[in-house]
Short mmCIF file of C-alpha atoms (C1' of nucleotides) in Angstrom, two decimals:
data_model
loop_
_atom_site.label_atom_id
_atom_site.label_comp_id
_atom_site.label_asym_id
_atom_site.label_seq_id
_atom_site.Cartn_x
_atom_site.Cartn_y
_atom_site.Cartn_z
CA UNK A 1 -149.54 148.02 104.03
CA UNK A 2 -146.34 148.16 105.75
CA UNK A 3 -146.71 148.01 108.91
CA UNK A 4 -143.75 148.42 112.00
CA UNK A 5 -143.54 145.59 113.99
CA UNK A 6 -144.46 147.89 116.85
CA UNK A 7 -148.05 148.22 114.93
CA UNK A 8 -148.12 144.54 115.50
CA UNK A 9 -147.28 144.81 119.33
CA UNK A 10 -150.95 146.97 119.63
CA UNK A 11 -152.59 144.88 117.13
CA UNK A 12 -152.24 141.75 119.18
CA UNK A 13 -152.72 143.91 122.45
CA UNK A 14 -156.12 145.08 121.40
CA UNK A 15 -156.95 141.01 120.40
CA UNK A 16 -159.68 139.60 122.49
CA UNK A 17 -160.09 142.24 124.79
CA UNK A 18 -160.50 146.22 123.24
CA UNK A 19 -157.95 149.10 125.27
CA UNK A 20 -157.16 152.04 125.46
CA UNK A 21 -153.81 153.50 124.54
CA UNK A 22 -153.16 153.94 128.01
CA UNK A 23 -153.73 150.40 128.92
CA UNK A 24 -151.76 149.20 125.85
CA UNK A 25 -148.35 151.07 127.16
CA UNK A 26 -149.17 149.62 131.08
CA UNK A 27 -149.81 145.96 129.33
CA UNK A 28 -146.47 146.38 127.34
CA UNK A 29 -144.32 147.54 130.39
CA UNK A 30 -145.72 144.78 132.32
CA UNK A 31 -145.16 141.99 129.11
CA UNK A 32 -143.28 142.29 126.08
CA UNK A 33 -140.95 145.66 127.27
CA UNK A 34 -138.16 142.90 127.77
CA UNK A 35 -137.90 141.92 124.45
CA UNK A 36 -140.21 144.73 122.54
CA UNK A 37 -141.00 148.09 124.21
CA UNK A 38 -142.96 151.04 123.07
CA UNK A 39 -143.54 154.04 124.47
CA UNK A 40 -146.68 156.67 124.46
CA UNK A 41 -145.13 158.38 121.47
CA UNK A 42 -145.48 155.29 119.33
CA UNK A 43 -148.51 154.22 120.55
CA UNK A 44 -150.73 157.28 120.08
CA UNK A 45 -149.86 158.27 116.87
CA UNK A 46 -150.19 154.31 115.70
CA UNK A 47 -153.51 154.34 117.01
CA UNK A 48 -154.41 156.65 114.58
CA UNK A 49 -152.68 155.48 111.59
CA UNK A 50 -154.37 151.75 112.68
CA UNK A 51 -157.35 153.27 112.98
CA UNK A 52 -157.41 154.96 109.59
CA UNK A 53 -156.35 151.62 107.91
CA UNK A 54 -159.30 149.78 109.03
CA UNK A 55 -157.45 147.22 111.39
CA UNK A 56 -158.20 148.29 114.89
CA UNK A 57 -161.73 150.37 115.46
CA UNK A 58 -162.11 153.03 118.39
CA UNK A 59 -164.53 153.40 120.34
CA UNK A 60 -165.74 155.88 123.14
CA UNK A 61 -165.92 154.52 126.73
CA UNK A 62 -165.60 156.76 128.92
CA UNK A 63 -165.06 155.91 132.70
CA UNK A 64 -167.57 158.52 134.41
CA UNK A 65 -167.34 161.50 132.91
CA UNK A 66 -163.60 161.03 132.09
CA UNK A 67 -163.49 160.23 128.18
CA UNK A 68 -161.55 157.08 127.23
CA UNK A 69 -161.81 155.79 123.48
CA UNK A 70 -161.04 151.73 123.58
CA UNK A 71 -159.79 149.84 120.36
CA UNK A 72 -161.05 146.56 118.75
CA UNK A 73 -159.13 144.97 116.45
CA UNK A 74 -161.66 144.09 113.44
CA UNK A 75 -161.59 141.06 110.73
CA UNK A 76 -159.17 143.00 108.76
CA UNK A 77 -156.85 143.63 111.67
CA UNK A 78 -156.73 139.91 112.47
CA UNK A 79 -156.44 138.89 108.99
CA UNK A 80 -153.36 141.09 109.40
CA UNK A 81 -151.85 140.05 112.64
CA UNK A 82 -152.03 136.10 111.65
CA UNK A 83 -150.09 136.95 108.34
CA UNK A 84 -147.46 138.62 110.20
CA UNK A 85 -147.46 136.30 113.01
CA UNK A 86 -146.98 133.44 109.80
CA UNK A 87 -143.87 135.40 108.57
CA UNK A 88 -140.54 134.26 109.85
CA UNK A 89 -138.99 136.58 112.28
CA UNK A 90 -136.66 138.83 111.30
CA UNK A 91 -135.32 141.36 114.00
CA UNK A 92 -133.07 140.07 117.09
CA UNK A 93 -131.32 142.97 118.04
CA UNK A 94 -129.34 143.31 121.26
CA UNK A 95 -127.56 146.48 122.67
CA UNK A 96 -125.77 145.35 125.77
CA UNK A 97 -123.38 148.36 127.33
CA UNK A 98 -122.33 145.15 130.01
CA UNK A 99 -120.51 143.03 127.00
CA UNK A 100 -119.59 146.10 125.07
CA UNK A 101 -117.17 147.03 128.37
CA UNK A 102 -116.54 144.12 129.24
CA UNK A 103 -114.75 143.69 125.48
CA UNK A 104 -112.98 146.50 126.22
CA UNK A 105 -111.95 146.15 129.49
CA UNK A 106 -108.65 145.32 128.80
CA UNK A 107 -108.20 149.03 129.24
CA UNK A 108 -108.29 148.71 132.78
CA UNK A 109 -106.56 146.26 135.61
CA UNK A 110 -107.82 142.72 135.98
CA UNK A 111 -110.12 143.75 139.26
CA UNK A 112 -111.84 146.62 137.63
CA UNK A 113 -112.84 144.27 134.74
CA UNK A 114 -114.49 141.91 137.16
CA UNK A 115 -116.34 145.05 138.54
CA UNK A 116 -118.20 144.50 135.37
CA UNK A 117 -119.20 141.81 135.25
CA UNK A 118 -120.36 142.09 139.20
CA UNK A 119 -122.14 144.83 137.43
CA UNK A 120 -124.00 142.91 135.18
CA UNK A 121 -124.93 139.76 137.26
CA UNK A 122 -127.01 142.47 139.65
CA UNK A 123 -128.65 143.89 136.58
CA UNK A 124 -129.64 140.25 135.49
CA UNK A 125 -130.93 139.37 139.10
CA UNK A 126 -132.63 142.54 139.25
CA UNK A 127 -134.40 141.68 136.15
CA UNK A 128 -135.03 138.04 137.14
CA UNK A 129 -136.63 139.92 140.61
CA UNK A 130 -138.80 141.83 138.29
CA UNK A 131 -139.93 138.85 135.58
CA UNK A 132 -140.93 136.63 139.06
CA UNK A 133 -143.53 139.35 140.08
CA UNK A 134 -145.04 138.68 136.69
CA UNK A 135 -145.24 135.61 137.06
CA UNK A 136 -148.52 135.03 139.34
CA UNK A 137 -150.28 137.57 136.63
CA UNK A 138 -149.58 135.22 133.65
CA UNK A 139 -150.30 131.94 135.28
CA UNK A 140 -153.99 133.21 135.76
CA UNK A 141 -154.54 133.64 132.26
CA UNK A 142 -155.21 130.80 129.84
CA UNK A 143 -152.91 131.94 127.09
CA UNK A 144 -150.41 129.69 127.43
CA UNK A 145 -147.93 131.43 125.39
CA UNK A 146 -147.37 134.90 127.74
CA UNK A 147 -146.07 132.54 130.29
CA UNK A 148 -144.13 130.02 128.04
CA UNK A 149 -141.97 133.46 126.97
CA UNK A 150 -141.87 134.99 130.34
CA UNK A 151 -140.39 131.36 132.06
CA UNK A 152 -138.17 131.74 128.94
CA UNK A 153 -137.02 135.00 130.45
CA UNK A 154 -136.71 133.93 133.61
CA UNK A 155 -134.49 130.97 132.81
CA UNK A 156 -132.39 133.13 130.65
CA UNK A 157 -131.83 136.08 133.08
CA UNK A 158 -130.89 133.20 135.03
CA UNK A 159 -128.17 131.88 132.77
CA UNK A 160 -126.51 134.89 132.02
CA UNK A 161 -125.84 136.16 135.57
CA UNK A 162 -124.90 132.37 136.23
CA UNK A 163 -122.29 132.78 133.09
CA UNK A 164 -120.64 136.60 134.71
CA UNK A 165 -120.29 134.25 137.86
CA UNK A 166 -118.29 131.81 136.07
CA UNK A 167 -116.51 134.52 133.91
CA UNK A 168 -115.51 136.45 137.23
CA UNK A 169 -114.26 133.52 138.65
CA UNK A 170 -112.16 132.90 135.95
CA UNK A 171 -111.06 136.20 135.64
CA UNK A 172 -109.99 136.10 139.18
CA UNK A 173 -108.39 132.42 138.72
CA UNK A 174 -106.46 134.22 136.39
CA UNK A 175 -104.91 136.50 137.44
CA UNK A 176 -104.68 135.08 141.08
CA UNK A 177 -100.85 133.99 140.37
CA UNK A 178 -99.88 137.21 140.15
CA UNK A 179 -100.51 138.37 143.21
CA UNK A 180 -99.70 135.07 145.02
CA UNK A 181 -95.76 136.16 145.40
CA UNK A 182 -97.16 139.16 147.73
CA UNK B 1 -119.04 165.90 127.50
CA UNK B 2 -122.21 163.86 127.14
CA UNK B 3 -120.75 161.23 124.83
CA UNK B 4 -123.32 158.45 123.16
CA UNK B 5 -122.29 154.73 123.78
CA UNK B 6 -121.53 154.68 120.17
CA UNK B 7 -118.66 156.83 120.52
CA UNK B 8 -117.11 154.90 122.75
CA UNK B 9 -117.29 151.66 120.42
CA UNK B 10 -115.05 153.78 118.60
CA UNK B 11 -112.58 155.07 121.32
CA UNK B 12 -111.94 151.77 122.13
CA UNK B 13 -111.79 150.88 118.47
CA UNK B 14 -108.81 153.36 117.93
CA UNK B 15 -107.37 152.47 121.16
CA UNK B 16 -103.36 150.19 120.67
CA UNK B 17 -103.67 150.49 116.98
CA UNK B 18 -104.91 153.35 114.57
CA UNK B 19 -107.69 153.08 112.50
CA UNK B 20 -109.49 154.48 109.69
CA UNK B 21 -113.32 155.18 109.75
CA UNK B 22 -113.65 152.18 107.48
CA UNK B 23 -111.65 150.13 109.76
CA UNK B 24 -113.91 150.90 112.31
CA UNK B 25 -116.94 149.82 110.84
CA UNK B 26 -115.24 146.65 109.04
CA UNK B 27 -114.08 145.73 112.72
CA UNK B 28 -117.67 146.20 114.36
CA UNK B 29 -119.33 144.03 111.97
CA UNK B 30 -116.76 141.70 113.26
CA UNK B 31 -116.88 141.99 116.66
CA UNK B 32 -119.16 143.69 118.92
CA UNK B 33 -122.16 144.04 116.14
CA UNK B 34 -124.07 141.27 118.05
CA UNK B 35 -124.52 143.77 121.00
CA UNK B 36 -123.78 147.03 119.79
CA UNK B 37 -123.51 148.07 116.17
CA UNK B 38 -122.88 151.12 114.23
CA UNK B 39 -123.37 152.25 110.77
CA UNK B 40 -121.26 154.65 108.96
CA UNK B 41 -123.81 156.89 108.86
CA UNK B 42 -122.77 157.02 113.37
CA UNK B 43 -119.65 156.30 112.29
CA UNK B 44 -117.89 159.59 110.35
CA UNK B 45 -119.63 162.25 112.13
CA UNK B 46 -118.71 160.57 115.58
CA UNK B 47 -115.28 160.99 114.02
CA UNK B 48 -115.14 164.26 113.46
CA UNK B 49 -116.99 165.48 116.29
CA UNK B 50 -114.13 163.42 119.21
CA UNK B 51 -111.69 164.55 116.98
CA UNK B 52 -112.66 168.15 117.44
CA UNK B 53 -113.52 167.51 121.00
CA UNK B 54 -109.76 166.42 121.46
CA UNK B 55 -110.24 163.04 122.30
CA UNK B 56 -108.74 161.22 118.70
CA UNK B 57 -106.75 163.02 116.14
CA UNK B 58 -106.78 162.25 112.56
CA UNK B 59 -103.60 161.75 110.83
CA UNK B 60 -103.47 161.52 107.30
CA UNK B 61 -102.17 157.81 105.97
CA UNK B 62 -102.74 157.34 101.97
CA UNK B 63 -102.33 153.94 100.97
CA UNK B 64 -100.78 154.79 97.33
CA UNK B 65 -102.37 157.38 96.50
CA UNK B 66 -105.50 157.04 97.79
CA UNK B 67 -106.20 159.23 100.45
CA UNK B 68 -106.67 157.57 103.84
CA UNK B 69 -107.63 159.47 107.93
CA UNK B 70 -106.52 156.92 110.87
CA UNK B 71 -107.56 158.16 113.85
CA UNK B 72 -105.33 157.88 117.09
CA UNK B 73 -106.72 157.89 121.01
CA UNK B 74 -105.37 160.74 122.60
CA UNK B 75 -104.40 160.92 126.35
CA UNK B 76 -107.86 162.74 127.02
CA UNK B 77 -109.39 160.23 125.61
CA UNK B 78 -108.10 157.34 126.67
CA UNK B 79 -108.83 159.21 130.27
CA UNK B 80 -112.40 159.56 129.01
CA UNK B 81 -112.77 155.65 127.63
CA UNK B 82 -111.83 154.30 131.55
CA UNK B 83 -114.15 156.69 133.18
CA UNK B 84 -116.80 155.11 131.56
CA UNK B 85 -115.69 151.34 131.92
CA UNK B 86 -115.35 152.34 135.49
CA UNK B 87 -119.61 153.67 135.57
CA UNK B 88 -121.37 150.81 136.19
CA UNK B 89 -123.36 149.72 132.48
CA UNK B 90 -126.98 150.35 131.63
CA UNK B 91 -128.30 149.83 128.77
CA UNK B 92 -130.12 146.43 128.22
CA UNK B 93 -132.18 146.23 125.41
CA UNK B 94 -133.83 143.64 123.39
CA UNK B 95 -135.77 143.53 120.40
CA UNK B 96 -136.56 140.33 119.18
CA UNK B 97 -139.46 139.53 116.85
CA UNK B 98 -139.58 135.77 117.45
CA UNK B 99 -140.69 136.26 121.09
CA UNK B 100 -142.41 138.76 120.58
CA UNK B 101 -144.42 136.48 117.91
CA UNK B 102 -144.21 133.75 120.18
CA UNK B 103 -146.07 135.91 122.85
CA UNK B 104 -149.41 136.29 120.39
CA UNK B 105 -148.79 133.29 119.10
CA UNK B 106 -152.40 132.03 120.69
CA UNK B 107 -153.63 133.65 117.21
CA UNK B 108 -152.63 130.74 115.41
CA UNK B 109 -153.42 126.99 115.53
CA UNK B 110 -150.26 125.25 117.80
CA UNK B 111 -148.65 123.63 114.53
CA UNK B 112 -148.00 127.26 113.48
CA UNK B 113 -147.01 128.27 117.06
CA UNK B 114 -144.44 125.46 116.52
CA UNK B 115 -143.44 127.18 113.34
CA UNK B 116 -142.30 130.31 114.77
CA UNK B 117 -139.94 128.32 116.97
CA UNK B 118 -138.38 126.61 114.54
CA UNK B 119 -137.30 129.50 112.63
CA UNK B 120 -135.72 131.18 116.10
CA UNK B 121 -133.94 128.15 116.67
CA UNK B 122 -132.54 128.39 113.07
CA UNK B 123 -131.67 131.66 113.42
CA UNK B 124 -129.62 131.32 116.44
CA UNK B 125 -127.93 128.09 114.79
CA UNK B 126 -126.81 130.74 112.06
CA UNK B 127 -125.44 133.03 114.67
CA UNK B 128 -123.54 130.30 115.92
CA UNK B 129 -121.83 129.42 113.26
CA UNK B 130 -121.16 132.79 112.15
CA UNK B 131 -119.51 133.40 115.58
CA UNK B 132 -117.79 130.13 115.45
CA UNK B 133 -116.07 131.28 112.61
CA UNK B 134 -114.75 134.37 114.14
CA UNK B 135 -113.26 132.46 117.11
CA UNK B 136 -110.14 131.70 115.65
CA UNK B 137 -108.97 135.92 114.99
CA UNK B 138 -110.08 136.50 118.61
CA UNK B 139 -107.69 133.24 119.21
CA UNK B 140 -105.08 135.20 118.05
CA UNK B 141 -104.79 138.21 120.26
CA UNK B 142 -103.76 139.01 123.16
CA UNK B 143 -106.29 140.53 124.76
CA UNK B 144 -108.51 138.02 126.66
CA UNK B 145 -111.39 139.81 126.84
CA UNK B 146 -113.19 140.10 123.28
CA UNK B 147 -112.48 136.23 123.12
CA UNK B 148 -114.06 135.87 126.50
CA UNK B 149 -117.14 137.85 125.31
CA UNK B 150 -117.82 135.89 121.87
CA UNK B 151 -117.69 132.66 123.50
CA UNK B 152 -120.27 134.07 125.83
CA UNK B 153 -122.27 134.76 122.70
CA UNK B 154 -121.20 130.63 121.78
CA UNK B 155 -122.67 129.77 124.64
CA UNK B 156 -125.64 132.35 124.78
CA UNK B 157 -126.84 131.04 121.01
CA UNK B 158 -126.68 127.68 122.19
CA UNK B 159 -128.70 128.11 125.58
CA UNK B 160 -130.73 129.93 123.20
CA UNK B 161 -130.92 127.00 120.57
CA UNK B 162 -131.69 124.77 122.82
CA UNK B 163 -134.50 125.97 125.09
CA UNK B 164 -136.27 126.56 121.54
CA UNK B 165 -135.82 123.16 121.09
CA UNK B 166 -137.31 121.94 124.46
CA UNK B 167 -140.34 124.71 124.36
CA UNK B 168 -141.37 123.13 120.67
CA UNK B 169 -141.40 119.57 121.86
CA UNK B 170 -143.24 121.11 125.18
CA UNK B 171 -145.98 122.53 122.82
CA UNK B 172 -146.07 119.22 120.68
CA UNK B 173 -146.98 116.99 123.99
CA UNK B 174 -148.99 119.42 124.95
CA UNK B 175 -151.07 119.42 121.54
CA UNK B 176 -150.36 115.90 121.00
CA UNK B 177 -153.41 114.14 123.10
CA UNK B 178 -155.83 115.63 120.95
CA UNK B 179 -154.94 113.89 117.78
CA UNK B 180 -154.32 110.85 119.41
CA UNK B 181 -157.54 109.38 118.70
CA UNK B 182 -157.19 109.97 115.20
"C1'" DA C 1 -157.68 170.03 149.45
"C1'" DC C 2 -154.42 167.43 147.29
"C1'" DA C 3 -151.85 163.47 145.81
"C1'" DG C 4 -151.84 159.90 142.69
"C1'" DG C 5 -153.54 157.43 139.06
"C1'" DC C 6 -156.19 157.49 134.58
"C1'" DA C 7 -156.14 159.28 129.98
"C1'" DT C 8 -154.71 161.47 125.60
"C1'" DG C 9 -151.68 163.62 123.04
"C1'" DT C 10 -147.55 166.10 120.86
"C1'" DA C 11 -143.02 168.67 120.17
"C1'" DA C 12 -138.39 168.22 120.15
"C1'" DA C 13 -134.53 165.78 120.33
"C1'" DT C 14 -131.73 161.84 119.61
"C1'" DA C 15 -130.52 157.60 117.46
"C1'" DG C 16 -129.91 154.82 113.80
"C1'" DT C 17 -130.47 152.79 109.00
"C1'" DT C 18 -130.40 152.92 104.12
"C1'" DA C 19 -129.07 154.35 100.08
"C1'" DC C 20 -126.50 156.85 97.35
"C1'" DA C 21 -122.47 159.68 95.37
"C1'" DT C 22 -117.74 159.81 94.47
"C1'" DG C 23 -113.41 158.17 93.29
"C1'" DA C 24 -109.03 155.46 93.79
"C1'" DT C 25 -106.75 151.04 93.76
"C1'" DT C 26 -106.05 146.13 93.22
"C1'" DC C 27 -106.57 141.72 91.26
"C1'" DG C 28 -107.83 138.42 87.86
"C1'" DC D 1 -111.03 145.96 81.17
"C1'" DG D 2 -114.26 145.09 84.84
"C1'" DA D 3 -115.35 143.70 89.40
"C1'" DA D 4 -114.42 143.96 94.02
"C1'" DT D 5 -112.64 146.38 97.68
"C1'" DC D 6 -110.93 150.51 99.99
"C1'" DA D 7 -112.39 154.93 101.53
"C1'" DT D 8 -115.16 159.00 102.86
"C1'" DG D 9 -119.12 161.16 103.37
"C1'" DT D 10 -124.07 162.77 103.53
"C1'" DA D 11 -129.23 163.22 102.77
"C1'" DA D 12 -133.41 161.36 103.75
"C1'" DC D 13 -135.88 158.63 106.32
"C1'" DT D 14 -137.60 155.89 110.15
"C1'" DA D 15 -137.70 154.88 114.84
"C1'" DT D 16 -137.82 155.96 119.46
"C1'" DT D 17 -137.39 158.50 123.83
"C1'" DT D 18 -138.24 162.24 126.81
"C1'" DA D 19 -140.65 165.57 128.53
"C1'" DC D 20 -144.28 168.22 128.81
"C1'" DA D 21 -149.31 169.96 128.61
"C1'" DT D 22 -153.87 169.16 129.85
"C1'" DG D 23 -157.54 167.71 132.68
"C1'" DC D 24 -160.66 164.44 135.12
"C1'" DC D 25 -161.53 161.18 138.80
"C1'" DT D 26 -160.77 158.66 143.28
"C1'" DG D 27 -159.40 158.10 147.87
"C1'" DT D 28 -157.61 160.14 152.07
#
DNA sequence: ACAGGCATGTAAATAGTTACATGATTCG
DNA sequence: CGAATCATGTAACTATTTACATGCCTGT
């Protein structure tokens, strides 16, 4: 069948509860965007191609006289989702513009480097800020797994801006005895 | 001059020593592929397109007589590579299928849920090693900073490693009181 | 009346991977 | 000689983002 894992991402959204496309792209910005996002121009057109395969099943549901078409996943879906799920994972990708500068940064003096990393300790407090709203919203739940990976997130968001703390103090340890003759 | 991130992996690439497209990809995959890659499929085109935009020039270098481009930073670009270290980074993206099965992993029974951490904490434990074993090149330069950034990743696989380790015995007590009575 | 959110969708552009073609050189 | 590596390049494909078009409904 061949599915993307981002087929997977609405095939476990529409589990339990059937949505809408629109609710599916709201639920993924507010969940898995950290570490899997999608956007309305996968979403829609998977829908379809789902749909056609037999895994997820649309239905109309309009809210008033706006028309809304919410998806179930069916037996086949499931079966198809749990075989995935069962399959070792594959894809860790990372694309970090913080470390790629950062190895690079020897094209610039010691107190610009550290800028960077400055840089990049906001961006990981910023996202801690933003996982910690979350959290209230996946403690109600009784999945327990949506809040195992989100405390994951926090903790790690945590560790890396504690790790450009250390790094900038080193950096500045460094190249401290340089400047002490001044 | 709108420039993608990519082409800066290779103006800082070319930048002290020059290097051929090949170079440039064999160097990648031995550095910074963990948080940005490129293929050579990014990798020639972005070539010729800074080298016609002025910012490396191609000089021809056969080794015997097989014919060989190294490409050299020009002042423009090397003007070009510290304006962007100096912008502040922003890309931060993740795509990682183990938490993302991890996150429907309520699908399965919690011996399988188990499963799927096992294999991300096996996966980092390869990274580690594979990084370990790049340690001692980065030992040898000069430049402090791509050493500083793949003992980050060291550390990061670890952390990583480890909180796999503590979320699968977390699930296991978890699951455990309902088989004591077996 | 109008702003903002709900809702669906697509066109165009960009990014990136994979696979292949081609050919020289080096090493065992 | 044959395999591996050096070296350059591109075509086809897949993935993904961005931006837009459309229109209804709700609250102020």
């Amino acid at each position: 069948m061949e599915l993307s894992a981002t087929a997977y991402v609405i095939l476990g959204m529409v589990r339990g509860e059937p949505r809408s496309g629109y609710e599916i792209k709201a639920l993924v910005d507010g969940t898995t965007r950290f570490f899997w996002a999608a956007s309305y121009g996968q979403i829609y057109p998977e829908l379809k191609r789902l749909s056609e395969a037999g895994l997820i099943e649309g239905v109309d549901s309009p809210t008033g006289g706006r028309k809304r078409t919410v998806y179930t996943i069916t037996a086949d879906g499931e079966e198809e989702l749990k075989a995935w799920l069962r399959q070792p994972p594959v894809t860790f990708e990372m694309r970090e513009e913080g470390l790629l500068k950062l190895f690079f940064a020897n094209a610039l003096p010691p107190d610009e480097a550290v800028e960077i990393l400055r840089a990049m300790r906001a961006h990981r407090l910023a996202a801690n800020r933003e996982l910690r709203a979350m959290e209230p919203t996946a403690e109600e739940k009784d999945d327990p797994y949506p809040l195992l990976v989100l405390r994951g997130g926090l903790e790690f968001t945590e560790w890396f801006a504690e790790w450009c703390e250390r790094m900038e103090a080193q950096l500045l340890k460094e190249t401290a005895p340089e400047r002490r003759s001044s």
